[in-house]
């Protein structure tokens, strides 16, 4: 009889663990014992306020362009008001740049665009950045780093499950079956904070959110970069050669095509089509030196070979353009990977011209 009871002990332990885990479903307890939010989570939490502000602008007859991308798109944030060529577009227009996140990837962009739709906001046009570095499985800033920062809801986990590889699918299943694992729940912290009526320490949340929701930076004319042919030998070495090497080590090391990141780019395109979001998928211009270095690693021209197959030629919502094809006159660079902020008006004008070709852009 005693032997039979011993055999049942593991089942009792599993049952107790399972029941304790289900207690974490109680929102108050979960908030008391979960891990404090990290930067990726803070971004997603801050977005609903951003979309509400944008909806208010639209209600006042202002067109809203959402700029989503990495530091190459972040240069849009350097302008409090981007001058738009009247021959391209007349009327009030606002460029929403708070959805540009330095050193980011398509996984986070997909979650951001999902939050936009969930909030009931549809931009008049979306400028979605395409950069070859984001398709490197071994990019230091790939989905792997953001995944560790996020605590996603069950519906979000189920949605992204098919796009991930087997390793991360197993993690998603673990997060779905065990809520405490998903929220990095600490029982001691949870009980202590619940008794005291406190929640998890969110100091990092407020710091990150305050930074994320900041006002646009005024253009600093002292740091607008250098013309293509005007670099001194030292500037060329520091800003072009050495910076290209640092980019190669961070973003292009052991370059392997990422099925996961490409999968999320595909989901973004599908989402834009399903929700009739006018979208310009654009490739930012980089310095010729870095462009050749990158091409020697990736093969180059990935916007055409990988991006274009995702877009129906008869799409009423999406168009593509590479600014590495001599489509702009601006030849001023901050470094090998980024054009100067003074190029932004011309870039915005060019992308708006492409947007005007989209049937659903009004």
Tab-separated table of C-alpha atoms in Angstrom:
chain	number	residue	atom	x	y	z
A	1	UNK	CA	0.000	0.000	0.000
A	2	UNK	CA	2.794	2.390	0.939
A	3	UNK	CA	4.599	1.472	-2.286
A	4	UNK	CA	1.546	2.494	-4.300
A	5	UNK	CA	1.414	5.852	-2.536
A	6	UNK	CA	5.077	6.484	-3.328
A	7	UNK	CA	4.357	5.889	-7.004
A	8	UNK	CA	1.626	8.530	-6.838
A	9	UNK	CA	3.893	11.225	-5.361
A	10	UNK	CA	5.247	12.445	-8.724
A	11	UNK	CA	1.695	12.878	-9.993
A	12	UNK	CA	0.750	14.861	-6.887
A	13	UNK	CA	3.800	17.093	-7.317
A	14	UNK	CA	2.950	17.712	-10.978
A	15	UNK	CA	-0.660	18.487	-10.026
A	16	UNK	CA	0.439	20.965	-7.345
A	17	UNK	CA	2.842	22.699	-9.747
A	18	UNK	CA	0.100	22.853	-12.377
A	19	UNK	CA	-2.412	24.359	-9.920
A	20	UNK	CA	0.091	26.925	-8.645
A	21	UNK	CA	0.895	27.852	-12.238
A	22	UNK	CA	-2.809	28.450	-12.935
A	23	UNK	CA	-2.955	30.892	-10.005
A	24	UNK	CA	-0.669	33.122	-12.044
A	25	UNK	CA	-3.602	33.608	-14.421
A	26	UNK	CA	-5.082	35.906	-11.755
A	27	UNK	CA	-4.066	39.332	-13.136
A	28	UNK	CA	-3.317	40.894	-9.735
A	29	UNK	CA	-1.047	38.016	-8.718
A	30	UNK	CA	0.656	37.893	-12.098
A	31	UNK	CA	1.422	41.629	-11.997
A	32	UNK	CA	2.825	41.283	-8.498
A	33	UNK	CA	5.247	38.499	-9.320
A	34	UNK	CA	6.193	38.873	-12.967
A	35	UNK	CA	9.585	40.051	-14.214
A	36	UNK	CA	9.940	43.812	-14.692
A	37	UNK	CA	9.424	44.901	-18.280
A	38	UNK	CA	12.436	45.196	-20.558
A	39	UNK	CA	13.012	47.517	-23.513
A	40	UNK	CA	11.219	45.476	-26.200
A	41	UNK	CA	8.148	45.103	-23.995
A	42	UNK	CA	8.207	48.814	-23.146
A	43	UNK	CA	8.053	49.685	-26.817
A	44	UNK	CA	4.944	47.575	-27.346
A	45	UNK	CA	3.285	48.960	-24.213
A	46	UNK	CA	3.941	52.528	-25.314
A	47	UNK	CA	2.489	52.116	-28.793
A	48	UNK	CA	-1.262	52.362	-28.035
A	49	UNK	CA	-0.732	55.944	-26.852
A	50	UNK	CA	1.137	56.694	-30.086
A	51	UNK	CA	-1.658	55.280	-32.238
A	52	UNK	CA	-4.300	57.260	-30.313
A	53	UNK	CA	-2.380	60.472	-31.006
A	54	UNK	CA	-2.176	59.566	-34.681
A	55	UNK	CA	-5.909	58.835	-34.881
A	56	UNK	CA	-6.578	62.283	-33.426
A	57	UNK	CA	-4.409	63.853	-36.136
A	58	UNK	CA	-6.351	61.994	-38.823
A	59	UNK	CA	-9.618	63.238	-37.333
A	60	UNK	CA	-8.248	66.748	-37.884
A	61	UNK	CA	-7.706	65.973	-41.609
A	62	UNK	CA	-3.948	65.435	-41.311
A	63	UNK	CA	-2.429	62.574	-43.283
A	64	UNK	CA	-0.295	60.277	-41.142
A	65	UNK	CA	2.723	58.450	-42.562
A	66	UNK	CA	4.090	55.747	-40.239
A	67	UNK	CA	7.851	55.258	-40.620
A	68	UNK	CA	8.924	51.800	-39.413
A	69	UNK	CA	12.546	50.708	-39.531
A	70	UNK	CA	15.994	50.742	-37.965
A	71	UNK	CA	18.452	53.606	-37.447
A	72	UNK	CA	18.375	54.183	-41.200
A	73	UNK	CA	14.731	55.197	-40.824
A	74	UNK	CA	15.314	56.913	-37.496
A	75	UNK	CA	16.804	59.893	-39.343
A	76	UNK	CA	13.182	60.917	-40.044
A	77	UNK	CA	13.001	61.612	-36.299
A	78	UNK	CA	15.603	64.373	-36.716
A	79	UNK	CA	12.976	66.672	-38.222
A	80	UNK	CA	10.217	68.266	-36.167
A	81	UNK	CA	8.434	68.983	-39.437
A	82	UNK	CA	9.600	67.510	-42.735
A	83	UNK	CA	9.039	69.912	-45.633
A	84	UNK	CA	7.071	68.215	-48.393
A	85	UNK	CA	7.315	69.323	-51.998
A	86	UNK	CA	3.911	70.865	-52.904
A	87	UNK	CA	4.150	69.343	-56.367
A	88	UNK	CA	4.240	65.899	-54.705
A	89	UNK	CA	1.628	66.392	-52.018
A	90	UNK	CA	-0.438	69.283	-50.717
A	91	UNK	CA	-2.232	69.479	-47.403
A	92	UNK	CA	-1.142	68.760	-43.832
A	93	UNK	CA	0.943	65.614	-43.384
A	94	UNK	CA	2.617	64.142	-40.305
A	95	UNK	CA	5.434	61.582	-40.219
A	96	UNK	CA	5.058	59.203	-37.262
A	97	UNK	CA	8.647	58.216	-36.476
A	98	UNK	CA	8.298	56.662	-33.018
A	99	UNK	CA	7.891	53.259	-34.656
A	100	UNK	CA	11.498	53.398	-35.902
A	101	UNK	CA	13.646	51.435	-33.467
A	102	UNK	CA	17.413	51.334	-33.806
A	103	UNK	CA	18.977	47.891	-34.232
A	104	UNK	CA	15.650	46.153	-34.663
A	105	UNK	CA	14.155	43.417	-36.834
A	106	UNK	CA	11.019	42.223	-38.618
A	107	UNK	CA	9.823	40.210	-35.627
A	108	UNK	CA	9.356	43.369	-33.551
A	109	UNK	CA	8.053	45.330	-36.542
A	110	UNK	CA	5.332	42.719	-37.042
A	111	UNK	CA	4.219	42.996	-33.420
A	112	UNK	CA	4.210	46.786	-33.720
A	113	UNK	CA	2.073	46.760	-36.852
A	114	UNK	CA	-0.251	44.235	-35.229
A	115	UNK	CA	-0.706	46.608	-32.279
A	116	UNK	CA	-1.533	49.388	-34.720
A	117	UNK	CA	-4.430	47.416	-36.168
A	118	UNK	CA	-5.618	46.235	-32.746
A	119	UNK	CA	-5.813	49.880	-31.691
A	120	UNK	CA	-8.108	50.619	-34.633
A	121	UNK	CA	-5.548	52.819	-36.379
A	122	UNK	CA	-4.704	52.602	-40.075
A	123	UNK	CA	-2.005	54.943	-41.401
A	124	UNK	CA	-2.526	56.758	-44.656
A	125	UNK	CA	0.711	55.115	-45.771
A	126	UNK	CA	3.386	52.938	-44.146
A	127	UNK	CA	7.071	53.403	-45.004
A	128	UNK	CA	8.541	49.976	-44.184
A	129	UNK	CA	12.319	49.680	-44.294
A	130	UNK	CA	14.039	46.792	-46.049
A	131	UNK	CA	17.660	46.229	-45.032
A	132	UNK	CA	19.587	43.103	-45.925
A	133	UNK	CA	21.158	42.907	-42.459
A	134	UNK	CA	17.771	42.153	-40.922
A	135	UNK	CA	17.665	38.879	-42.838
A	136	UNK	CA	20.821	37.523	-41.190
A	137	UNK	CA	20.031	34.703	-38.746
A	138	UNK	CA	23.231	35.582	-36.863
A	139	UNK	CA	22.600	39.328	-36.648
A	140	UNK	CA	23.357	40.396	-33.062
A	141	UNK	CA	20.006	42.221	-33.028
A	142	UNK	CA	17.845	39.481	-34.533
A	143	UNK	CA	14.548	38.124	-33.213
A	144	UNK	CA	16.584	36.025	-30.762
A	145	UNK	CA	17.498	39.057	-28.646
A	146	UNK	CA	13.996	40.582	-28.677
A	147	UNK	CA	12.393	37.234	-27.874
A	148	UNK	CA	14.164	37.240	-24.508
A	149	UNK	CA	12.694	40.668	-23.665
A	150	UNK	CA	9.053	39.922	-24.387
A	151	UNK	CA	6.146	38.499	-22.418
A	152	UNK	CA	3.488	38.089	-25.073
A	153	UNK	CA	-0.191	37.276	-24.595
A	154	UNK	CA	-1.537	33.870	-25.538
A	155	UNK	CA	-3.181	35.072	-28.755
A	156	UNK	CA	0.101	36.641	-29.869
A	157	UNK	CA	2.046	33.466	-29.102
A	158	UNK	CA	-0.406	31.373	-31.113
A	159	UNK	CA	-0.207	33.834	-34.016
A	160	UNK	CA	3.593	33.791	-34.283
A	161	UNK	CA	4.001	30.054	-33.591
A	162	UNK	CA	4.060	28.880	-37.267
A	163	UNK	CA	6.743	31.422	-38.224
A	164	UNK	CA	9.330	30.292	-35.698
A	165	UNK	CA	11.680	27.324	-36.020
A	166	UNK	CA	11.262	24.169	-33.949
A	167	UNK	CA	13.410	25.378	-31.039
A	168	UNK	CA	11.307	28.472	-30.480
A	169	UNK	CA	8.075	26.635	-31.144
A	170	UNK	CA	8.904	24.433	-28.160
A	171	UNK	CA	9.421	27.568	-26.062
A	172	UNK	CA	6.089	28.968	-27.218
A	173	UNK	CA	4.335	25.754	-26.223
A	174	UNK	CA	5.997	25.913	-22.802
A	175	UNK	CA	4.841	29.523	-22.399
A	176	UNK	CA	1.294	28.566	-23.412
A	177	UNK	CA	1.106	25.617	-21.028
A	178	UNK	CA	2.835	27.348	-18.125
A	179	UNK	CA	1.849	30.970	-17.552
A	180	UNK	CA	4.447	31.353	-14.808
A	181	UNK	CA	7.197	30.529	-17.313
A	182	UNK	CA	5.848	33.050	-19.813
A	183	UNK	CA	5.886	35.871	-17.255
A	184	UNK	CA	9.083	34.770	-15.461
A	185	UNK	CA	6.986	34.578	-12.316
A	186	UNK	CA	8.646	34.606	-8.893
A	187	UNK	CA	6.351	33.040	-6.229
A	188	UNK	CA	8.148	34.736	-3.315
A	189	UNK	CA	8.008	38.143	-4.976
A	190	UNK	CA	4.412	37.549	-6.072
A	191	UNK	CA	3.072	36.686	-2.622
A	192	UNK	CA	5.066	39.474	-0.938
A	193	UNK	CA	3.936	42.162	-3.395
A	194	UNK	CA	0.340	40.893	-3.420
A	195	UNK	CA	0.115	41.190	0.366
A	196	UNK	CA	1.571	44.708	0.176
A	197	UNK	CA	-0.646	45.657	-2.770
A	198	UNK	CA	2.353	46.288	-5.017
A	199	UNK	CA	3.228	45.255	-8.567
A	200	UNK	CA	6.525	44.309	-10.175
A	201	UNK	CA	9.203	46.983	-10.151
A	202	UNK	CA	8.665	49.022	-13.299
A	203	UNK	CA	11.310	51.715	-12.939
A	204	UNK	CA	12.898	50.562	-16.197
A	205	UNK	CA	9.494	50.736	-17.858
A	206	UNK	CA	8.968	54.398	-17.034
A	207	UNK	CA	12.498	55.339	-18.059
A	208	UNK	CA	12.259	53.541	-21.396
A	209	UNK	CA	8.736	54.764	-22.121
A	210	UNK	CA	9.655	58.386	-21.395
A	211	UNK	CA	12.537	58.077	-23.820
A	212	UNK	CA	10.474	56.295	-26.442
A	213	UNK	CA	7.654	58.831	-26.470
A	214	UNK	CA	9.978	61.821	-26.738
A	215	UNK	CA	9.448	64.714	-29.091
A	216	UNK	CA	11.177	64.768	-32.431
A	217	UNK	CA	14.767	65.960	-32.296
A	218	UNK	CA	15.458	69.282	-34.020
A	219	UNK	CA	17.940	68.994	-36.889
A	220	UNK	CA	21.495	69.581	-35.665
A	221	UNK	CA	23.237	71.383	-38.527
A	222	UNK	CA	26.620	70.796	-36.836
A	223	UNK	CA	26.447	67.066	-37.482
A	224	UNK	CA	24.915	66.705	-40.909
A	225	UNK	CA	27.662	64.512	-42.302
A	226	UNK	CA	30.128	64.785	-45.164
A	227	UNK	CA	29.705	64.886	-48.922
A	228	UNK	CA	30.627	61.680	-50.741
A	229	UNK	CA	33.854	63.078	-52.259
A	230	UNK	CA	34.853	65.391	-49.387
A	231	UNK	CA	36.053	62.932	-46.724
A	232	UNK	CA	39.570	63.550	-45.432
A	233	UNK	CA	41.755	60.406	-45.252
A	234	UNK	CA	41.197	60.173	-41.478
A	235	UNK	CA	37.434	60.745	-41.770
A	236	UNK	CA	37.221	58.121	-44.499
A	237	UNK	CA	39.059	55.595	-42.359
A	238	UNK	CA	37.014	56.340	-39.218
A	239	UNK	CA	33.557	56.786	-40.714
A	240	UNK	CA	33.700	54.539	-43.757
A	241	UNK	CA	36.292	51.767	-43.451
A	242	UNK	CA	36.289	51.221	-39.674
A	243	UNK	CA	32.561	51.746	-39.292
A	244	UNK	CA	31.885	49.283	-42.114
A	245	UNK	CA	33.971	46.711	-40.258
A	246	UNK	CA	31.997	47.274	-37.051
A	247	UNK	CA	28.739	46.824	-38.983
A	248	UNK	CA	30.048	43.641	-40.553
A	249	UNK	CA	30.906	42.184	-37.134
A	250	UNK	CA	27.561	43.131	-35.566
A	251	UNK	CA	25.090	42.654	-38.380
A	252	UNK	CA	26.687	40.508	-41.082
A	253	UNK	CA	28.812	38.051	-39.115
A	254	UNK	CA	28.407	34.412	-40.235
A	255	UNK	CA	25.702	35.554	-42.636
A	256	UNK	CA	22.953	32.951	-42.887
A	257	UNK	CA	19.572	33.627	-44.441
A	258	UNK	CA	16.937	33.787	-41.696
A	259	UNK	CA	13.766	31.931	-42.567
A	260	UNK	CA	12.259	33.340	-39.368
A	261	UNK	CA	12.906	37.012	-40.110
A	262	UNK	CA	11.826	36.506	-43.710
A	263	UNK	CA	8.696	34.827	-42.391
A	264	UNK	CA	7.835	37.894	-40.337
A	265	UNK	CA	8.474	40.190	-43.296
A	266	UNK	CA	6.043	37.988	-45.212
A	267	UNK	CA	3.486	38.293	-42.392
A	268	UNK	CA	3.820	42.094	-42.459
A	269	UNK	CA	3.164	42.140	-46.205
A	270	UNK	CA	0.159	39.828	-45.759
A	271	UNK	CA	-1.150	42.001	-42.934
A	272	UNK	CA	-0.848	45.122	-45.076
A	273	UNK	CA	-2.733	43.440	-47.915
A	274	UNK	CA	-5.478	42.043	-45.675
A	275	UNK	CA	-6.065	45.400	-43.980
A	276	UNK	CA	-5.558	47.563	-47.100
A	277	UNK	CA	-2.650	49.496	-45.611
A	278	UNK	CA	-0.848	51.449	-48.355
A	279	UNK	CA	2.795	50.443	-47.923
A	280	UNK	CA	6.101	51.450	-49.495
A	281	UNK	CA	8.744	48.786	-48.897
A	282	UNK	CA	11.953	50.749	-49.385
A	283	UNK	CA	15.667	50.099	-49.159
A	284	UNK	CA	17.739	52.956	-47.672
A	285	UNK	CA	20.854	54.198	-49.382
A	286	UNK	CA	24.262	53.294	-47.930
A	287	UNK	CA	27.781	54.396	-48.835
A	288	UNK	CA	29.209	52.647	-51.956
A	289	UNK	CA	32.081	51.167	-49.919
A	290	UNK	CA	29.757	49.512	-47.434
A	291	UNK	CA	27.335	48.516	-50.171
A	292	UNK	CA	30.087	46.556	-51.917
A	293	UNK	CA	31.219	44.970	-48.656
A	294	UNK	CA	27.669	43.903	-47.861
A	295	UNK	CA	27.108	42.627	-51.383
A	296	UNK	CA	30.206	40.408	-51.128
A	297	UNK	CA	28.572	38.762	-48.082
A	298	UNK	CA	24.848	38.655	-48.914
A	299	UNK	CA	25.008	38.533	-52.700
A	300	UNK	CA	23.204	41.869	-52.902
A	301	UNK	CA	19.967	42.947	-54.546
A	302	UNK	CA	17.865	41.091	-51.946
A	303	UNK	CA	14.981	43.544	-52.240
A	304	UNK	CA	14.410	42.270	-55.756
A	305	UNK	CA	15.168	38.589	-55.196
A	306	UNK	CA	13.432	38.225	-51.792
A	307	UNK	CA	11.175	41.246	-51.333
A	308	UNK	CA	9.494	41.428	-54.693
A	309	UNK	CA	8.258	37.793	-54.715
A	310	UNK	CA	6.223	38.634	-51.606
A	311	UNK	CA	4.285	41.368	-53.395
A	312	UNK	CA	1.594	40.724	-55.971
A	313	UNK	CA	2.465	42.747	-59.124
A	314	UNK	CA	-1.176	43.864	-59.181
A	315	UNK	CA	-1.245	44.795	-55.508
A	316	UNK	CA	-3.472	47.738	-54.670
A	317	UNK	CA	-1.531	48.366	-51.459
A	318	UNK	CA	2.213	47.794	-51.826
A	319	UNK	CA	5.079	49.163	-53.900
A	320	UNK	CA	8.857	48.657	-53.655
A	321	UNK	CA	11.840	50.910	-54.272
A	322	UNK	CA	15.570	50.762	-53.581
A	323	UNK	CA	17.336	54.067	-52.969
A	324	UNK	CA	20.622	52.277	-53.706
A	325	UNK	CA	19.705	52.428	-57.394
A	326	UNK	CA	20.572	56.102	-57.898
A	327	UNK	CA	17.062	57.317	-57.101
A	328	UNK	CA	18.205	60.266	-54.977
A	329	UNK	CA	20.595	63.173	-55.441
A	330	UNK	CA	21.706	63.339	-51.823
A	331	UNK	CA	25.317	62.189	-51.410
A	332	UNK	CA	25.926	63.235	-47.814
A	333	UNK	CA	26.793	60.544	-45.262
A	334	UNK	CA	27.166	60.477	-41.490
A	335	UNK	CA	28.981	57.152	-41.793
A	336	UNK	CA	29.143	54.236	-44.214
A	337	UNK	CA	25.735	52.898	-43.188
A	338	UNK	CA	23.672	56.065	-42.824
A	339	UNK	CA	22.931	59.036	-45.027
A	340	UNK	CA	22.705	62.461	-43.424
A	341	UNK	CA	19.439	63.720	-41.905
A	342	UNK	CA	19.561	66.536	-44.456
A	343	UNK	CA	18.623	63.887	-47.036
A	344	UNK	CA	15.277	63.259	-45.322
A	345	UNK	CA	13.149	65.785	-47.274
A	346	UNK	CA	14.295	64.282	-50.566
A	347	UNK	CA	13.800	60.717	-49.301
A	348	UNK	CA	10.325	61.549	-48.002
A	349	UNK	CA	9.442	63.171	-51.304
A	350	UNK	CA	10.631	60.156	-53.279
A	351	UNK	CA	8.714	57.684	-51.110
A	352	UNK	CA	5.569	59.805	-51.314
A	353	UNK	CA	5.872	59.823	-55.102
A	354	UNK	CA	5.926	56.011	-55.001
A	355	UNK	CA	2.990	56.013	-52.560
A	356	UNK	CA	0.935	57.991	-55.067
A	357	UNK	CA	1.182	54.992	-57.416
A	358	UNK	CA	-0.692	52.841	-54.869
A	359	UNK	CA	-4.404	52.583	-55.761
A	360	UNK	CA	-5.509	52.511	-52.100
A	361	UNK	CA	-3.445	55.587	-51.173
A	362	UNK	CA	-5.812	58.544	-51.153
